[in-house]
Structure formats: structure tokens, C-alpha cells
mmCIF file of C-alpha atoms in Angstrom:
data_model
loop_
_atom_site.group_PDB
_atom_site.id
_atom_site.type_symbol
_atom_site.label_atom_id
_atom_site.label_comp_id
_atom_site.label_asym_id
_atom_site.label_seq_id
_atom_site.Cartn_x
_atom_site.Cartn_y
_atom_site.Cartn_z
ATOM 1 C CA UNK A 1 144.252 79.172 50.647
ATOM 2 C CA UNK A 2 142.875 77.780 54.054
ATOM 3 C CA UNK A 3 139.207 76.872 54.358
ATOM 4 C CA UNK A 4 137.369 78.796 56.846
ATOM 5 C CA UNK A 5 136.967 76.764 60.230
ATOM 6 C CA UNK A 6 133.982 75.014 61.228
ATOM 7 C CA UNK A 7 132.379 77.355 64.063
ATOM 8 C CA UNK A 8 130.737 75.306 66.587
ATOM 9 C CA UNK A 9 127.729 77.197 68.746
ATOM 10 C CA UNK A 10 126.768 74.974 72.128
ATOM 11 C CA UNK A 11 124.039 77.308 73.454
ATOM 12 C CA UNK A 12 120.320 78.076 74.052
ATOM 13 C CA UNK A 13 117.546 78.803 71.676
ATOM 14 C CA UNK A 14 114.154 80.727 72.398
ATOM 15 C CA UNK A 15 111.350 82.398 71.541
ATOM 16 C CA UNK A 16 111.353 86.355 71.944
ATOM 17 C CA UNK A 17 108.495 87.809 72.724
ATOM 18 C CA UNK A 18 109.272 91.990 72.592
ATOM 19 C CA UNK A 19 107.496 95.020 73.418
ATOM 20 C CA UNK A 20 108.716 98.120 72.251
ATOM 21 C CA UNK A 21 107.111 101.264 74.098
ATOM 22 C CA UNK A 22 108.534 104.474 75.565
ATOM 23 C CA UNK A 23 109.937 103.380 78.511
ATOM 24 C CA UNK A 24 110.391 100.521 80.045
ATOM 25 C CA UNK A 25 108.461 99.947 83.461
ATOM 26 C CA UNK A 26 109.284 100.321 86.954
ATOM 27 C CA UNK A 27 108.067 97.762 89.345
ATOM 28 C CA UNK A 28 104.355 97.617 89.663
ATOM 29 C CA UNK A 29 103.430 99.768 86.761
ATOM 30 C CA UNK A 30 102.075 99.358 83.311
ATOM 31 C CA UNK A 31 102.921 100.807 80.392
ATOM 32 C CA UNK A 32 100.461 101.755 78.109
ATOM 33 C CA UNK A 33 101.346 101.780 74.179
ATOM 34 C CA UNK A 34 103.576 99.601 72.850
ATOM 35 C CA UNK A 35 104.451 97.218 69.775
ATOM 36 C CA UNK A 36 104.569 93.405 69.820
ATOM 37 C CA UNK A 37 106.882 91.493 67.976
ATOM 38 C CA UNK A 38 107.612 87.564 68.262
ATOM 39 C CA UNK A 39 111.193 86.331 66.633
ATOM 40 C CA UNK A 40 113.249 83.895 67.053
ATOM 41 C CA UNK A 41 115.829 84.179 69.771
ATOM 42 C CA UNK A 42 118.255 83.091 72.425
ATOM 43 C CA UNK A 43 121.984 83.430 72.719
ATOM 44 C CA UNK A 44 123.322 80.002 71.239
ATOM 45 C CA UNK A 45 121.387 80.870 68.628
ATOM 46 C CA UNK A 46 121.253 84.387 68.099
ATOM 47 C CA UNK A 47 125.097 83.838 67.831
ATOM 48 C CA UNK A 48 124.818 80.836 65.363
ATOM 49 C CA UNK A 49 122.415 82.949 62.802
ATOM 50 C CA UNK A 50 125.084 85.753 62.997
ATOM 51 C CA UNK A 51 128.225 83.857 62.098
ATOM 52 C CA UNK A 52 126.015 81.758 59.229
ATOM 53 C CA UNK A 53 125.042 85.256 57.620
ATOM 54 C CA UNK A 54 128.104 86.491 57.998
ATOM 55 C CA UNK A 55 129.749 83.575 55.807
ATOM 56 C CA UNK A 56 130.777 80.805 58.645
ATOM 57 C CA UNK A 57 130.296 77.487 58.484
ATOM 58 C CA UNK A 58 128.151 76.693 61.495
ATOM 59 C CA UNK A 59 126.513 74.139 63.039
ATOM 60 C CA UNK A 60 124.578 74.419 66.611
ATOM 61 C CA UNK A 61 124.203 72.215 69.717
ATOM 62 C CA UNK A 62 120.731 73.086 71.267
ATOM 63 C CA UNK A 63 117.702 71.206 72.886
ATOM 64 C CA UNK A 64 114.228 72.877 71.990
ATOM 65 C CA UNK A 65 110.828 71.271 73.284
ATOM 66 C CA UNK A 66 107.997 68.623 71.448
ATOM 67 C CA UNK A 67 106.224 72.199 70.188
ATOM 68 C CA UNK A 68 105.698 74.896 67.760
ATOM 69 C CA UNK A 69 108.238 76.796 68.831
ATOM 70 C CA UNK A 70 110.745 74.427 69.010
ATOM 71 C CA UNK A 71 109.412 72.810 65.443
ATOM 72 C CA UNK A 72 109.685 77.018 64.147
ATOM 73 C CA UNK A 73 113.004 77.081 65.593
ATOM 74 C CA UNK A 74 114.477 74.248 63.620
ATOM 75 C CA UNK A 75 113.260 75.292 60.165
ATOM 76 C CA UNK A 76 114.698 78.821 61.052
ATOM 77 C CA UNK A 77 117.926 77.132 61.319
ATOM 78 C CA UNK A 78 117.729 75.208 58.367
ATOM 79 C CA UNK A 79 116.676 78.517 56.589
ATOM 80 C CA UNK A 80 119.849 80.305 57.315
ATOM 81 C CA UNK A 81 121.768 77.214 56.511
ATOM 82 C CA UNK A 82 122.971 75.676 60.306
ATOM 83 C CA UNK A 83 123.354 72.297 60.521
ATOM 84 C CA UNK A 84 120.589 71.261 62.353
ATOM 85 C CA UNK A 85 122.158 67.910 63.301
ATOM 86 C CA UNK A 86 123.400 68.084 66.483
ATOM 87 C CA UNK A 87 120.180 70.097 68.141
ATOM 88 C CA UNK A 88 118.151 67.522 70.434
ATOM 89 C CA UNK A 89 114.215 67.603 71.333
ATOM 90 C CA UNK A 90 113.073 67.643 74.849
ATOM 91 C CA UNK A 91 110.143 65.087 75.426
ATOM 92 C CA UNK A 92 108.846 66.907 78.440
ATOM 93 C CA UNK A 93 109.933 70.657 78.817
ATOM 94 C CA UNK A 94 109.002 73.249 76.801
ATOM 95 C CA UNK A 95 110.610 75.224 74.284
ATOM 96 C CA UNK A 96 113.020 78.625 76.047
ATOM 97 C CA UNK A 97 110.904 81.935 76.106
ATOM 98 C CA UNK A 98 112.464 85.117 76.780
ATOM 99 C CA UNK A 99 109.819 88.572 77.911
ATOM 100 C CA UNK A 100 111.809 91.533 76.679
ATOM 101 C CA UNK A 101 110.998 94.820 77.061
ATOM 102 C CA UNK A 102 112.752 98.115 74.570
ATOM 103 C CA UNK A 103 112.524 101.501 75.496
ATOM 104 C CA UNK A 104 112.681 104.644 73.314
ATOM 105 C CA UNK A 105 116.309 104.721 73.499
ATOM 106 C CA UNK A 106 117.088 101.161 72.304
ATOM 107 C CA UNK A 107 117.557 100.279 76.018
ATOM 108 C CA UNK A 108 116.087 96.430 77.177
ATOM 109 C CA UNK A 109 115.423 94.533 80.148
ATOM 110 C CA UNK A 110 115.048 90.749 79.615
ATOM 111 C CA UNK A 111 113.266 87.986 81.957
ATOM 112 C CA UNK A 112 114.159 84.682 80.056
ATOM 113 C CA UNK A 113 112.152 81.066 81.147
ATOM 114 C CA UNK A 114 114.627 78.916 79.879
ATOM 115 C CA UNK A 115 112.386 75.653 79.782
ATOM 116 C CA UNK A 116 114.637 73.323 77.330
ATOM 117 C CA UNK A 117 117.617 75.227 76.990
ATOM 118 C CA UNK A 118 117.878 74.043 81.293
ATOM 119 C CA UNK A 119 117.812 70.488 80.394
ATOM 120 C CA UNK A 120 120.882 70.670 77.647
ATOM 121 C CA UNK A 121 122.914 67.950 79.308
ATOM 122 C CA UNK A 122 126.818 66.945 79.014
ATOM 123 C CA UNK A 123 125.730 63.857 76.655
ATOM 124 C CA UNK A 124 123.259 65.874 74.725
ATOM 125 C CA UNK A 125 126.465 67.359 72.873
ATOM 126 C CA UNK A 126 128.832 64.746 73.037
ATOM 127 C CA UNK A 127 127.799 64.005 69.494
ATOM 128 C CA UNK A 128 129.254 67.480 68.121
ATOM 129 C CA UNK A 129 132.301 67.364 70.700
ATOM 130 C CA UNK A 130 133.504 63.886 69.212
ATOM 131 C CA UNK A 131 133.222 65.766 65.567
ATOM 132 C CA UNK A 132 135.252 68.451 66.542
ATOM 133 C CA UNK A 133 138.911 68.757 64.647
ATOM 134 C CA UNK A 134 141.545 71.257 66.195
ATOM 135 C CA UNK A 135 140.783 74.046 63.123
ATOM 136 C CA UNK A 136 137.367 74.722 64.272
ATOM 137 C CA UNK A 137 136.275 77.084 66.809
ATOM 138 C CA UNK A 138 134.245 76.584 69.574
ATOM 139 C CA UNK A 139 131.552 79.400 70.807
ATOM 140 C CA UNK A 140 129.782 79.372 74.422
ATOM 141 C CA UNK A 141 126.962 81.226 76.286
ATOM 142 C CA UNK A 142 126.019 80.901 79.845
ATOM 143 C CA UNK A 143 121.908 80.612 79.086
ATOM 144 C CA UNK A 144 122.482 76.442 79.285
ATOM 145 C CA UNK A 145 123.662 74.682 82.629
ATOM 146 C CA UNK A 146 127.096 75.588 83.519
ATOM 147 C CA UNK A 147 127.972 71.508 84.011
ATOM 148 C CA UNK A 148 127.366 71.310 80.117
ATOM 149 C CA UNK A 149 129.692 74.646 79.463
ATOM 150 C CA UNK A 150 132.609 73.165 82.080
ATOM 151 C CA UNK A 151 132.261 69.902 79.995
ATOM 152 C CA UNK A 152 132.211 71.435 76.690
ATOM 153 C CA UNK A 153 135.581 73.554 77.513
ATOM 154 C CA UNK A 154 137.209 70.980 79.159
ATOM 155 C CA UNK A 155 137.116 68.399 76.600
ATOM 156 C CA UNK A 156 137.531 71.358 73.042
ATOM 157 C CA UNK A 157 140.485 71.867 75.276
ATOM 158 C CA UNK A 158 141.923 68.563 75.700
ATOM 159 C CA UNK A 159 141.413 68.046 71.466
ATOM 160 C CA UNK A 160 143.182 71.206 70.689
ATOM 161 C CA UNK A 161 140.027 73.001 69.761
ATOM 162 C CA UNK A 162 139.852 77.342 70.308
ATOM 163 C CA UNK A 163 137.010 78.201 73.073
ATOM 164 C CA UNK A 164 135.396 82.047 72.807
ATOM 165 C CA UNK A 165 133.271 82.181 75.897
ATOM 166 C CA UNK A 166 130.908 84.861 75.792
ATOM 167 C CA UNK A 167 129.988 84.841 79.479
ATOM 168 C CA UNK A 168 126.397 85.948 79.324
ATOM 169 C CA UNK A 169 124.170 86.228 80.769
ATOM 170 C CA UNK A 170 126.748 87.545 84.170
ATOM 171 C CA UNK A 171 126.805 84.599 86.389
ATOM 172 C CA UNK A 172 129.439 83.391 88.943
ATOM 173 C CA UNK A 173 132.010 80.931 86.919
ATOM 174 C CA UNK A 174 134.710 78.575 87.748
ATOM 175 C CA UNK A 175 137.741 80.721 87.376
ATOM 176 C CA UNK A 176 139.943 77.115 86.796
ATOM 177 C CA UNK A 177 138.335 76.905 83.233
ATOM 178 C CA UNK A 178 140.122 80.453 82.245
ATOM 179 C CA UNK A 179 142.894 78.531 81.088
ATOM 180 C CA UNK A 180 141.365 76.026 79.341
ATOM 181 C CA UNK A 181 139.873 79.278 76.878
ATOM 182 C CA UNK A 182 141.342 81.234 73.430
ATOM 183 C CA UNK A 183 139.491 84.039 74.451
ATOM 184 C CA UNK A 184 136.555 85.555 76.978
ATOM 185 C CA UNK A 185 134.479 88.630 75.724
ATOM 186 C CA UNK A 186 132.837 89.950 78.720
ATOM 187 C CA UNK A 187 130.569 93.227 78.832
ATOM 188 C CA UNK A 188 131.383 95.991 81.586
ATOM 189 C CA UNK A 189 128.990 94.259 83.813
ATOM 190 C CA UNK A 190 130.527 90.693 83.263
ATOM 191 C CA UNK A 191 133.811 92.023 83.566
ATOM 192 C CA UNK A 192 132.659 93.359 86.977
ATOM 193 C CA UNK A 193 131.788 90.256 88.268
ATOM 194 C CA UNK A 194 134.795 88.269 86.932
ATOM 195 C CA UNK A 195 136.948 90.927 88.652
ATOM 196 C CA UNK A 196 135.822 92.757 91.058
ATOM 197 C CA UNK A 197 136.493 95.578 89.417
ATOM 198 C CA UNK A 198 133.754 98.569 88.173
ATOM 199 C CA UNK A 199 134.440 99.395 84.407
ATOM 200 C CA UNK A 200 133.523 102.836 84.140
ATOM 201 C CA UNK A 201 136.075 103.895 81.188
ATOM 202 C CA UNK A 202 139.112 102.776 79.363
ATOM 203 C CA UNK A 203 141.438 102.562 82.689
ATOM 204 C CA UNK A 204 139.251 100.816 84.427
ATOM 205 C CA UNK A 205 138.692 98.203 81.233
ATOM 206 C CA UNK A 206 142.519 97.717 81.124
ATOM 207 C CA UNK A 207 142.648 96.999 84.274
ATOM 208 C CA UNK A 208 139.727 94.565 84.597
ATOM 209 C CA UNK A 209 141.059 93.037 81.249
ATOM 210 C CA UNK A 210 144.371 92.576 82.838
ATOM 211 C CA UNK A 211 142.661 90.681 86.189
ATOM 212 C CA UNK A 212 141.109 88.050 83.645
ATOM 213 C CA UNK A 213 144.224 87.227 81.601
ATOM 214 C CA UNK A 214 145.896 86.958 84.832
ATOM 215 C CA UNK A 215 143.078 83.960 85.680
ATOM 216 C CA UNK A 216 144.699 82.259 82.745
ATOM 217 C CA UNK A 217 143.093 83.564 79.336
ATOM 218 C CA UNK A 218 145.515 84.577 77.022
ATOM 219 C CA UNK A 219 142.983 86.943 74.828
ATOM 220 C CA UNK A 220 140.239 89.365 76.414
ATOM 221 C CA UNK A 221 137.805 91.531 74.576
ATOM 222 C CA UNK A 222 135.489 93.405 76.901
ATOM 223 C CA UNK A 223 132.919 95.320 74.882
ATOM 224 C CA UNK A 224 131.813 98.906 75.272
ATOM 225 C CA UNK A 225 128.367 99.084 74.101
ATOM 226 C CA UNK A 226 128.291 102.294 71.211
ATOM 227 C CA UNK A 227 132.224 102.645 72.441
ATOM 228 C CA UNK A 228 133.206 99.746 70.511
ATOM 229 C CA UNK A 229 135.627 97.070 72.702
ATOM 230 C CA UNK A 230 139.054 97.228 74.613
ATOM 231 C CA UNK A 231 141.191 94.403 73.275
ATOM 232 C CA UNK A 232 144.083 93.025 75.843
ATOM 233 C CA UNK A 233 146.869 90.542 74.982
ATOM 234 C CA UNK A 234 150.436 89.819 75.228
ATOM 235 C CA UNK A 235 151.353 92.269 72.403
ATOM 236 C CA UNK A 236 148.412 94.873 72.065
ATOM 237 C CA UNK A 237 146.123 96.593 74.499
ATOM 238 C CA UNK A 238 143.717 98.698 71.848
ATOM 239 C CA UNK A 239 140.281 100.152 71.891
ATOM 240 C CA UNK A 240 138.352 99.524 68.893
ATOM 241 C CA UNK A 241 136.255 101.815 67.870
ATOM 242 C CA UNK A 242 132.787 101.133 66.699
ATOM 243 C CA UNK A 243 131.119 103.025 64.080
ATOM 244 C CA UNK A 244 128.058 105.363 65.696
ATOM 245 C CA UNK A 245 124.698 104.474 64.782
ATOM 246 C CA UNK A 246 121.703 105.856 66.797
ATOM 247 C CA UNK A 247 120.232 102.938 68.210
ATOM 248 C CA UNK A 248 117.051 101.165 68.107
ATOM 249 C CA UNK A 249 117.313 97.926 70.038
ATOM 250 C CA UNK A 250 119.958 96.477 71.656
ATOM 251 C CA UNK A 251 118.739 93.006 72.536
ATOM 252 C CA UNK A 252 121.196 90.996 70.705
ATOM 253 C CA UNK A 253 124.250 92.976 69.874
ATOM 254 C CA UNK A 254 126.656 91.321 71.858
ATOM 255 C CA UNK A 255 125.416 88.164 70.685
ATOM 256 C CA UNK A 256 125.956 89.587 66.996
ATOM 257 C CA UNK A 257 129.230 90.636 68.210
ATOM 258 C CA UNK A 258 130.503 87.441 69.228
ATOM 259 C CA UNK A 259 129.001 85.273 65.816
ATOM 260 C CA UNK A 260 131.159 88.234 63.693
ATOM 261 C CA UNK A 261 133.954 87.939 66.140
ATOM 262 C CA UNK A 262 133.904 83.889 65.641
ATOM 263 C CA UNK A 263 133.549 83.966 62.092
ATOM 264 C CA UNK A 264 136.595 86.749 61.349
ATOM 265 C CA UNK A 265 138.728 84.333 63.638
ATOM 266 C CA UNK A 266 137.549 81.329 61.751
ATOM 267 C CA UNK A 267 138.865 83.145 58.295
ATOM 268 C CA UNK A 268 142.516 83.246 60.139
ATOM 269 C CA UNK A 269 142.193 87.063 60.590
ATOM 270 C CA UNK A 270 144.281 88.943 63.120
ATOM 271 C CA UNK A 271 142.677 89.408 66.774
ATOM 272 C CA UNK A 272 142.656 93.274 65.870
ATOM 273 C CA UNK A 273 140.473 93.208 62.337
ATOM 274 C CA UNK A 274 138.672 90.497 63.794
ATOM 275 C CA UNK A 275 137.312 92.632 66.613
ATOM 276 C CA UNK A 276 137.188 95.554 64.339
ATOM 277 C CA UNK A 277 135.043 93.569 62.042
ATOM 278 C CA UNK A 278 132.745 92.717 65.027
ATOM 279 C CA UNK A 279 132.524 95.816 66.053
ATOM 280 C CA UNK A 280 131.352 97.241 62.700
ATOM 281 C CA UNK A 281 128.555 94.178 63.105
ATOM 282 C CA UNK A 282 127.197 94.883 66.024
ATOM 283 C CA UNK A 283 126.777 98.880 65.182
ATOM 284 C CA UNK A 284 124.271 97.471 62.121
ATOM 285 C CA UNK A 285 122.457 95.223 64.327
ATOM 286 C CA UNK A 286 121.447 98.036 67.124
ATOM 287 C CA UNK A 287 119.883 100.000 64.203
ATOM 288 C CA UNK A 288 116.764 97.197 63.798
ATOM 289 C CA UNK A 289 114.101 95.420 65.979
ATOM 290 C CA UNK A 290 114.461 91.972 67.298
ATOM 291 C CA UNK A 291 117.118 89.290 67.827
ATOM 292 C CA UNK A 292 118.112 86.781 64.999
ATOM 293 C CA UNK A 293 115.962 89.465 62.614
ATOM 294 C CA UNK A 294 118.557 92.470 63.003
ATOM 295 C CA UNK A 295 121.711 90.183 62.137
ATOM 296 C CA UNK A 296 123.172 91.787 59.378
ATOM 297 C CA UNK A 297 124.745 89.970 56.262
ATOM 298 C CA UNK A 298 128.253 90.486 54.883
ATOM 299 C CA UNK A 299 127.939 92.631 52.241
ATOM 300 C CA UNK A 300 126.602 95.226 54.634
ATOM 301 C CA UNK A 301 129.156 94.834 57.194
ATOM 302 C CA UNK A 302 131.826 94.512 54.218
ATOM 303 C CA UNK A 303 130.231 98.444 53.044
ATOM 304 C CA UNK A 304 131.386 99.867 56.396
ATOM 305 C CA UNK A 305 134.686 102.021 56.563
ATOM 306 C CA UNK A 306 137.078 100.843 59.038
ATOM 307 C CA UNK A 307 137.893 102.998 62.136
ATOM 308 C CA UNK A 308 141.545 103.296 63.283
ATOM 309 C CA UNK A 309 141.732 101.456 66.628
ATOM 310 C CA UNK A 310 143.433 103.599 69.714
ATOM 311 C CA UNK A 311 146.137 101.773 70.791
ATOM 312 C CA UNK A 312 146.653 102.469 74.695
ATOM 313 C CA UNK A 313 150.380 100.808 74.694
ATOM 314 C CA UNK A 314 152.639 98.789 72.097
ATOM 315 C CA UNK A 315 153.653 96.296 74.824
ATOM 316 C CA UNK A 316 150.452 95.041 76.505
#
């Protein structure tokens, strides 16, 4: 039997600091009544403590600052068994904080300082680009400068290596890259701004999934929040399903989304049951408070029944 693949998270790492109260604020106003929580978070990360409870093999390219956070950070990492090796230590910027605020309804809004995570250079990960081997997998965020995610594509590409770009938070991106990528997993709003087009239901998914591919990615997975996520490529165009929770707090889903995603392709599992998998993932981690805190672990993913995916063509 074949080994899992390494999985390979280049990303950012920060501090959460959440407030949970009724609803979240409009501008100028303060709301009264809420619960603080501080966790570990960040989207490299997030993603990285995902696929390592989930069973991958991971290891994480990150720069944290000289401070207690960044000091908390690593030991978290160590604790849920990343290899710590290739994260770097700013001298002079701090550590990445992110404000979020949950409403009632599991609904967030998120104002992130990035403070390290902005200073992740091309040469800060050369070291984990030069240990890459073609069998492992290589997952991306946008919350570190887009020089460092062009140069991290660019060269897995050029040694073989399969690139899931998660492109979050939605930012303008060099479209020349597509083709350099296994696979893109863009939310309705990314997909949006990739495409121009609105994703308002499964139509309008197929057809923004179709726009991407056409920019050169041969795989596309845009997710659907509690709908699950519409999976495009040259021989199936499916929704899968997710399994309905009521949820709590959606802060990191699609990050847990992508680490299960990462770590089903990394166990050679078909495109399908890996997103299926993912999707079952995610559903757990709405149900809990906080980022890295509400990943869930494989035995409770493995407990969920599957859900038949609805397949929208057999030709894609």
C-alpha cells in the first residue's frame, strides 16, 4: 500500500481574539454582552491543525514574531504533531492577530493585522520548497504576500508537486498561475471575483466553475457554505452534499475544509470522496467555538454517514 503524501501548508498563523454576542455590530455601535475567547488561529495554520488531526503528515511554512504569541503558537504546533521546522521568527514584527466577531447565528466578520504573517518572504520557504518530492501536496492561502504564493506555485510546479490554492481571503490574483495549480477551492464570493460571475445557486456555480477551469485549472471545488460544494472537472460536474448541522461559528470552516480536502487527496482518494469527506469535516467544525479548537479528529468525521452527491451531468 502507498504511504500517505507529505502535505505541505505555506500560510499565516495568528492569534484569534473572538467575541461571541447576539449580533454582530453595525458601524459605530457597541454591542453589549458578549463572550471572549482567545485561540490559536490563522489560515496556514488553521489548515495545517486540520489535516494533522485528521491523520496527514504535515509540516508548515510560517513566520510568527520574538513574542508570546508567536512562542504559544509553536508549542501548539508541536502539540498536534506539525513539523515545526520550516516556521521562521520575525526579529521585528509582531506576531498576526485577527478581531473576530460571531453572531447568534454562527455568522462572523473578521479584521485580521497580519504583523508577521506580511513579512513571510520567497526565501523564508525555500527551505521546505527544496524538500518537496512530486508525491506530496502542496496547500496555499492568500493571508501571506502574494510574491511568496506566485513563488511557491511556480516552483511545486516546475518539481512536479500538486498545488490546492484556497484563495482566501478574496483578493485580485494573477490568473497566469491557474495553470500552474491541481486544484482551486474558491467560496461563492471568491468565485465572484475570479469570474465575474455572482454565484447565487447551482447554475450559477457551474458556470463560474467552468470560467476558472477555462483560466487553466484542471479541478475546481467552489464551496457552498451548509450546501456542501459543486465539484467541476473533465469527467464530473457534482454537488456534494454536506451533512446539516445547526451552526455555531463559522470562522474556520473553509479552512477545515481544505486541511480534510488535502489530507483525503494525500491518501490517493478519488476527487469525489475526497470532497465528500471534506464536506462531512467542515459540517463538525461549524458546530463549536473558535478556529484550530473546533477541528475535528478522524474518528468523528469517520462516524458520519455519507450523502449521495447530485450529479448535474456525466460529461462535465
Amino acid at each position: 500500500m502507498t504511504p500517505p503524501s507529505l502535505i505541505c501548508v505555506v500560510g499565516s498563523s495568528n492569534t484569534d481574539m473572538v467575541v461571541k454576542a447576539e449580533k454582530l455590530p453595525a458601524p459605530g455601535e457597541t454591542v453589549i454582552g458578549g463572550k471572549f475567547l482567545m485561540n490559536p488561529g490563522g489560515k496556514g495554520a488553521n489548515q495545517a491543525v486540520a489535516a494533522a488531526r485528521l491523520g496527514g503528515q504535515v509540516a508548515l511554512a510560517a513566520k510568527v514574531g520574538n513574542d508570546v504569541f508567536g512562542r504559544q503558537a509553536i508549542q501548539q504546533f508541536q502539540r498536534e504533531k506539525i513539523n515545526p521546522k520550516y516556521i521562521t521568527t520575525d526579529p521585528e514584527y509582531p506576531s498576526g492577530v485577527a478581531l473576530i466577531n460571531v453572531d447568534a447565528k454562527g455568522e462572523n466578520c473578521i479584521t485580521v493585522a497580519p504583523g508577521s504573517n506580511s513579512r513571510l518572504k520567497p526565501e523564508d520557504v525555500e527551505l521546505i520548497l527544496n524538500d518537496l518530492s512530486p508525491t506530496d501536496l502542496v496547500l496555499l492561502q492568500l493571508e501571506i504576500p502574494l510574491p511568496t504564493v506566485d513563488y511557491v506555485i511556480r516552483r511545486s510546479f516546475e518539481k512536479g508537486v500538486r498545488v490546492i490554492l484556497n484563495p482566501a481571503p478574496a483578493q485580485p490574483f494573477a490568473t497566469d498561475l491557474f495553470g500552474c495549480l491541481y486544484l482551486i477551492t474558491p467560496n461563492e464570493t471568491e468565485a465572484e471575483l475570479l469570474t465575474g460571475i455572482r454565484v447565487t445557486d447551482l447554475a450559477t456555480a457551474e458556470q463560474a466553475a467552468r470560467a476558472i477551469r477555462a483560466k487553466g485549472v484542471p479541478n475546481v471545488i467552489i464551496t457552498l457554505g451548509g450546501k456542501g460544494a459543486y465539484l467541476h472537472t473533465d469527467t464530473v460536474s457534482a454537488v456534494i452534499p454536506a451533512p446539516p448541522v445547526t451552526a455555531v461559528d463559522t470562522t474556520a470552516a473553509g479552512d477545515c475544509f481544505n486541511g480534510a480536502l488535502t489530507v483525503a487527496l494525500a491518501e490517493n482518494q478519488p476527487l469525489e470522496e475526497a470532497v465528500a469527506f471534506a464536506c462531512k469535516a467542515a459540517s463538525i467544525c461549524v458546530t463549536r467555538m473558535g478556529a484550530q479548537a473546533s477541528m475535528p479528529y478522524r474518528r468523528e468525521v469517520n462516524n458520519l454517514p455519507l450523502i449521495n452527491p447530485n450529479f448535474l451531468s456525466n460529461n462535465a
